[in-house]
PDB file of C-alpha atoms in Angstrom:
ATOM      1  CA  GLU A 170       0.638  25.172   1.841  1.00 40.00           C
ATOM      2  CA  LEU A 171       0.840  21.395   0.979  1.00 40.00           C
ATOM      3  CA  ARG A 172       3.183  19.731   2.879  1.00 39.00           C
ATOM      4  CA  PRO A 173       5.794  17.508   0.386  1.00 42.00           C
ATOM      5  CA  ASP A 174       3.970  14.676   0.103  1.00 42.00           C
ATOM      6  CA  LEU A 175       0.106  15.486  -0.086  1.00 40.00           C
ATOM      7  CA  ALA A 176       1.038  17.932  -2.831  1.00 41.00           C
ATOM      8  CA  GLU A 177       2.335  14.627  -4.910  1.00 41.00           C
ATOM      9  CA  ILE A 178      -0.956  13.297  -4.002  1.00 38.00           C
ATOM     10  CA  LYS A 179      -2.522  16.625  -6.216  1.00 40.00           C
ATOM     11  CA  GLU A 180      -0.285  16.741  -8.835  1.00 40.00           C
ATOM     12  CA  LEU A 181      -1.641  13.397 -10.348  1.00 38.00           C
ATOM     13  CA  GLY A 182      -4.327  14.347 -10.314  1.00 38.00           C
ATOM     14  CA  VAL A 183      -6.423  12.901  -6.859  1.00 38.00           C
ATOM     15  CA  ALA A 184      -9.421  14.955  -7.089  1.00 39.00           C
ATOM     16  CA  PRO A 185     -10.715  15.300  -3.035  1.00 37.00           C
ATOM     17  CA  GLY A 186     -13.617  12.647  -1.623  1.00 40.00           C
ATOM     18  CA  GLY A 187     -11.588  10.557  -4.904  1.00 51.00           C
ATOM     19  CA  ARG A 188      -9.235   8.816  -3.180  1.00 56.00           C
ATOM     20  CA  GLY A 189      -9.236   5.130  -3.607  1.00 68.00           C
ATOM     21  CA  ARG A 190     -11.967   5.190  -6.897  1.00 86.00           C
ATOM     22  CA  ALA A 191      -8.825   3.359  -9.207  1.00 87.00           C
ATOM     23  CA  LEU A 192      -8.480   0.998  -6.143  1.00 87.00           C
ATOM     24  CA  HIS A 193     -11.921   0.069  -5.974  1.00 83.00           C
ATOM     25  CA  ARG A 194     -12.580  -0.096  -9.135  1.00 86.00           C
ATOM     26  CA  ALA A 195      -9.654  -2.993  -9.397  1.00 88.00           C
ATOM     27  CA  HIS A 196     -11.703  -4.413  -6.534  1.00 82.00           C
ATOM     28  CA  ALA A 197     -14.709  -4.385  -7.902  1.00 84.00           C
ATOM     29  CA  ARG A 198     -13.338  -6.589 -11.393  1.00 83.00           C
ATOM     30  CA  ALA A 199     -11.706  -9.206  -9.702  1.00 80.00           C
ATOM     31  CA  GLY A 200     -15.088 -10.502  -7.750  1.00 77.00           C
ATOM     32  CA  ARG A 201     -13.326  -8.979  -4.481  1.00 69.00           C
ATOM     33  CA  ARG A 202     -16.209  -6.564  -3.809  1.00 73.00           C
ATOM     34  CA  ILE A 203     -20.294  -9.271  -1.732  1.00 73.00           C
ATOM     35  CA  LEU A 204     -22.294  -8.270  -5.194  1.00 73.00           C
ATOM     36  CA  LEU A 205     -25.994  -7.886  -3.620  1.00 76.00           C
ATOM     37  CA  VAL A 206     -28.260  -6.613  -6.632  1.00 79.00           C
ATOM     38  CA  GLY A 207     -27.392  -5.807 -10.833  1.00 79.00           C
ATOM     39  CA  PRO A 208     -25.315  -6.243 -12.786  1.00 82.00           C
ATOM     40  CA  ASP A 209     -21.938  -7.832 -12.266  1.00 78.00           C
ATOM     41  CA  PRO A 210     -19.741  -4.130 -11.639  1.00 75.00           C
ATOM     42  CA  ALA A 211     -16.677  -5.943 -13.514  1.00 78.00           C
ATOM     43  CA  THR A 212     -19.804  -5.308 -16.520  1.00 79.00           C
ATOM     44  CA  TYR A 213     -19.819  -1.635 -16.354  1.00 77.00           C
ATOM     45  CA  LEU A 214     -16.789  -0.881 -14.570  1.00 81.00           C
ATOM     46  CA  PRO A 215     -13.946   0.571 -16.603  1.00 87.00           C
ATOM     47  CA  PRO A 216     -10.584  -0.763 -16.050  1.00 89.00           C
ATOM     48  CA  PRO A 217      -8.524   1.697 -14.259  1.00 91.00           C
ATOM     49  CA  THR A 218      -5.173   2.760 -15.482  1.00 92.00           C
ATOM     50  CA  TRP A 219      -2.144   2.638 -13.832  1.00 92.00           C
ATOM     51  CA  PRO A 220      -2.208   6.650 -13.528  1.00 92.00           C
ATOM     52  CA  GLU A 221      -5.298   6.165 -11.535  1.00 92.00           C
ATOM     53  CA  LEU A 222      -3.652   2.599  -9.100  1.00 93.00           C
ATOM     54  CA  GLN A 223      -0.765   4.832  -8.880  1.00 93.00           C
ATOM     55  CA  ALA A 224      -2.543   7.530  -7.467  1.00 92.00           C
ATOM     56  CA  ASP A 225      -4.228   5.772  -5.178  1.00 92.00           C
ATOM     57  CA  LEU A 226      -1.370   4.396  -4.181  1.00 94.00           C
ATOM     58  CA  VAL A 227       0.931   6.839  -3.773  1.00 93.00           C
ATOM     59  CA  ALA A 228      -2.586   8.707  -1.995  1.00 91.00           C
ATOM     60  CA  ASP A 229      -1.176   5.249   0.365  1.00 92.00           C
ATOM     61  CA  LEU A 230       1.670   5.194  -0.010  1.00 93.00           C
ATOM     62  CA  ALA A 231       1.139   9.675   2.338  1.00 92.00           C
ATOM     63  CA  SER A 232      -1.230   8.266   5.104  1.00 91.00           C
ATOM     64  CA  THR A 233       0.970   5.058   5.776  1.00 93.00           C
ATOM     65  CA  ALA A 234       3.432   7.294   8.560  1.00 91.00           C
ATOM     66  CA  TYR A 235      -0.169   8.436   9.946  1.00 91.00           C
ATOM     67  CA  TRP A 236       0.222   4.778  11.167  1.00 90.00           C
ATOM     68  CA  LEU A 237       3.920   4.102  12.349  1.00 90.00           C
ATOM     69  CA  SER A 238       3.524   5.186  16.408  1.00 87.00           C
ATOM     70  CA  ARG A 239       0.124   3.974  16.607  1.00 88.00           C
ATOM     71  CA  ALA A 240      -0.760   0.365  14.699  1.00 90.00           C
ATOM     72  CA  PRO A 241       3.362  -0.720  13.453  1.00 93.00           C
ATOM     73  CA  ALA A 242       2.353  -3.555  12.024  1.00 93.00           C
ATOM     74  CA  TYR A 243      -0.467  -2.017  10.802  1.00 93.00           C
ATOM     75  CA  ALA A 244       2.612  -0.148   8.650  1.00 95.00           C
ATOM     76  CA  VAL A 245       4.541  -2.463   8.244  1.00 96.00           C
ATOM     77  CA  LEU A 246       2.266  -4.696   6.113  1.00 96.00           C
ATOM     78  CA  GLN A 247       1.169  -1.428   4.503  1.00 95.00           C
ATOM     79  CA  TYR A 248       4.496  -1.056   3.258  1.00 97.00           C
ATOM     80  CA  THR A 249       4.817  -4.329   1.874  1.00 97.00           C
ATOM     81  CA  ARG A 250       1.736  -4.431   0.014  1.00 96.00           C
ATOM     82  CA  LEU A 251       3.087  -1.317  -1.631  1.00 97.00           C
ATOM     83  CA  VAL A 252       6.512  -2.050  -2.720  1.00 97.00           C
ATOM     84  CA  TYR A 253       4.954  -5.177  -3.678  1.00 97.00           C
ATOM     85  CA  THR A 254       3.146  -3.226  -5.789  1.00 96.00           C
ATOM     86  CA  PHE A 255       4.512  -0.285  -7.424  1.00 96.00           C
ATOM     87  CA  THR A 256       6.928  -4.369  -8.517  1.00 96.00           C
ATOM     88  CA  THR A 257       4.607  -6.456  -9.187  1.00 95.00           C
ATOM     89  CA  ARG A 258       1.641  -3.951 -10.472  1.00 94.00           C
ATOM     90  CA  ASP A 259      -0.554  -6.222  -9.047  1.00 93.00           C
ATOM     91  CA  VAL A 260      -2.829  -4.250  -6.797  1.00 92.00           C
ATOM     92  CA  VAL A 261      -5.441  -6.596  -5.987  1.00 89.00           C
ATOM     93  CA  VAL A 262      -3.581  -8.290  -3.820  1.00 91.00           C
ATOM     94  CA  SER A 263      -4.019  -8.870   0.285  1.00 90.00           C
ATOM     95  CA  LYS A 264      -1.425  -8.291   3.127  1.00 92.00           C
ATOM     96  CA  MET A 265      -1.087 -11.285   4.107  1.00 94.00           C
ATOM     97  CA  ALA A 266      -0.773 -12.719   1.303  1.00 95.00           C
ATOM     98  CA  THR A 267       2.469  -9.725  -0.335  1.00 97.00           C
ATOM     99  CA  ALA A 268       4.344 -10.032   3.284  1.00 97.00           C
ATOM    100  CA  ALA A 269       4.771 -13.607   2.160  1.00 97.00           C
ATOM    101  CA  TRP A 270       6.573 -12.274  -0.861  1.00 97.00           C
ATOM    102  CA  ALA A 271       8.135  -9.885   0.698  1.00 97.00           C
ATOM    103  CA  ILE A 272       9.632 -12.592   3.569  1.00 97.00           C
ATOM    104  CA  SER A 273      10.990 -14.332   0.761  1.00 97.00           C
ATOM    105  CA  HIS A 274      11.857 -11.511  -2.021  1.00 97.00           C
ATOM    106  CA  LEU A 275      13.129  -8.829   0.598  1.00 97.00           C
ATOM    107  CA  ALA A 276      15.396 -10.899   3.060  1.00 96.00           C
ATOM    108  CA  GLU A 277      16.642  -7.701   5.204  1.00 97.00           C
ATOM    109  CA  TRP A 278      13.366  -7.705   6.783  1.00 98.00           C
ATOM    110  CA  ALA A 279      11.787 -11.210   6.858  1.00 98.00           C
ATOM    111  CA  SER A 280      12.246 -11.465  10.304  1.00 97.00           C
ATOM    112  CA  LEU A 281      10.366  -7.631  11.163  1.00 97.00           C
ATOM    113  CA  ILE A 282       7.356  -8.765   8.547  1.00 97.00           C
ATOM    114  CA  ALA A 283       7.082 -11.485   9.796  1.00 96.00           C
ATOM    115  CA  ARG A 284       6.719  -9.918  13.642  1.00 94.00           C
ATOM    116  CA  ALA A 285       3.949  -7.783  11.893  1.00 95.00           C
ATOM    117  CA  ARG A 286       2.478 -10.231  10.059  1.00 93.00           C
ATOM    118  CA  GLU A 287       1.938 -12.428  13.695  1.00 91.00           C
ATOM    119  CA  VAL A 288       0.861 -10.346  15.981  1.00 90.00           C
ATOM    120  CA  TYR A 289      -1.443  -6.768  13.376  1.00 88.00           C
ATOM    121  CA  PRO A 290      -4.481  -9.547  13.801  1.00 81.00           C
ATOM    122  CA  ALA A 291      -4.777  -8.505  17.420  1.00 73.00           C
ATOM    123  CA  HIS A 292      -5.100  -4.169  16.835  1.00 64.00           C
ATOM    124  CA  GLY A 293      -3.062  -2.120  18.950  1.00 58.00           C
ATOM    125  CA  THR A 294      -1.341  -4.313  21.333  1.00 59.00           C
ATOM    126  CA  GLU A 295       1.264  -5.358  18.850  1.00 65.00           C
ATOM    127  CA  VAL A 296       5.070  -5.100  20.240  1.00 81.00           C
ATOM    128  CA  LEU A 297       8.152  -3.878  17.134  1.00 91.00           C
ATOM    129  CA  PRO A 298      11.021  -2.365  17.595  1.00 93.00           C
ATOM    130  CA  MET A 299      10.677   0.880  16.093  1.00 94.00           C
ATOM    131  CA  ALA A 300      13.802   2.027  15.308  1.00 96.00           C
ATOM    132  CA  ASP A 301      13.534  -1.012  13.001  1.00 97.00           C
ATOM    133  CA  VAL A 302       8.918   0.120  12.084  1.00 96.00           C
ATOM    134  CA  HIS A 303      11.015   3.200  10.895  1.00 96.00           C
ATOM    135  CA  ARG A 304      13.607   2.224   8.898  1.00 98.00           C
ATOM    136  CA  PHE A 305      11.660  -0.213   6.848  1.00 98.00           C
ATOM    137  CA  GLU A 306       9.719   2.679   6.117  1.00 97.00           C
ATOM    138  CA  GLU A 307      12.419   4.725   4.598  1.00 98.00           C
ATOM    139  CA  PHE A 308      13.847   1.606   3.122  1.00 98.00           C
ATOM    140  CA  ALA A 309      10.177   0.909   1.542  1.00 97.00           C
ATOM    141  CA  ARG A 310      10.163   4.928   0.598  1.00 97.00           C
ATOM    142  CA  GLU A 311      13.552   4.696  -1.000  1.00 97.00           C
ATOM    143  CA  ARG A 312      12.192   1.164  -3.477  1.00 97.00           C
ATOM    144  CA  ILE A 313       9.149   2.416  -4.230  1.00 96.00           C
ATOM    145  CA  ASP A 314      11.317   6.060  -4.988  1.00 95.00           C
ATOM    146  CA  GLY A 315      13.256   3.743  -7.470  1.00 95.00           C
ATOM    147  CA  LEU A 316      10.823   1.821  -8.446  1.00 94.00           C
ATOM    148  CA  ARG A 317       8.858   4.618  -9.911  1.00 92.00           C
ATOM    149  CA  ALA A 318      11.785   6.384 -10.995  1.00 91.00           C
ATOM    150  CA  THR A 319      11.966   4.254 -14.152  1.00 88.00           C
ATOM    151  CA  GLU A 320       8.999   4.402 -14.787  1.00 79.00           C
ATOM    152  CA  ARG A 321       9.042   7.416 -15.276  1.00 70.00           C
TER     153      ARG A 321
END
């Protein structure tokens, strides 16, 4: 039996081994890649559809919970990026850019996001208030659920 968050991924049609393909296409088409040889990927990669991107984003949402206790700054910034992306539908954006957006748009969470942004490069030495990290996860999931519900 699949966990509830993984069941949703399966329902959206993310094939095993196929996770992230739409996001990778979006990044490649936007020039966020290093081309060693061959034609520009934008000439042959089809643009991803929003449902394809959404499936990848839901997979990212499900996997981000794994990082809450292991790398809380990463998890906070990843949830920030997911909230931003579901709000704007812009998937080609960095964690640092979405953190800047969130600090100005999600005032209640500005200090936690600013601290996550500050300690994130230290990879594993971050100190964040875990109660706030868990509350932010709950907020992010509720916000994303609300945004997805309005699309249906």
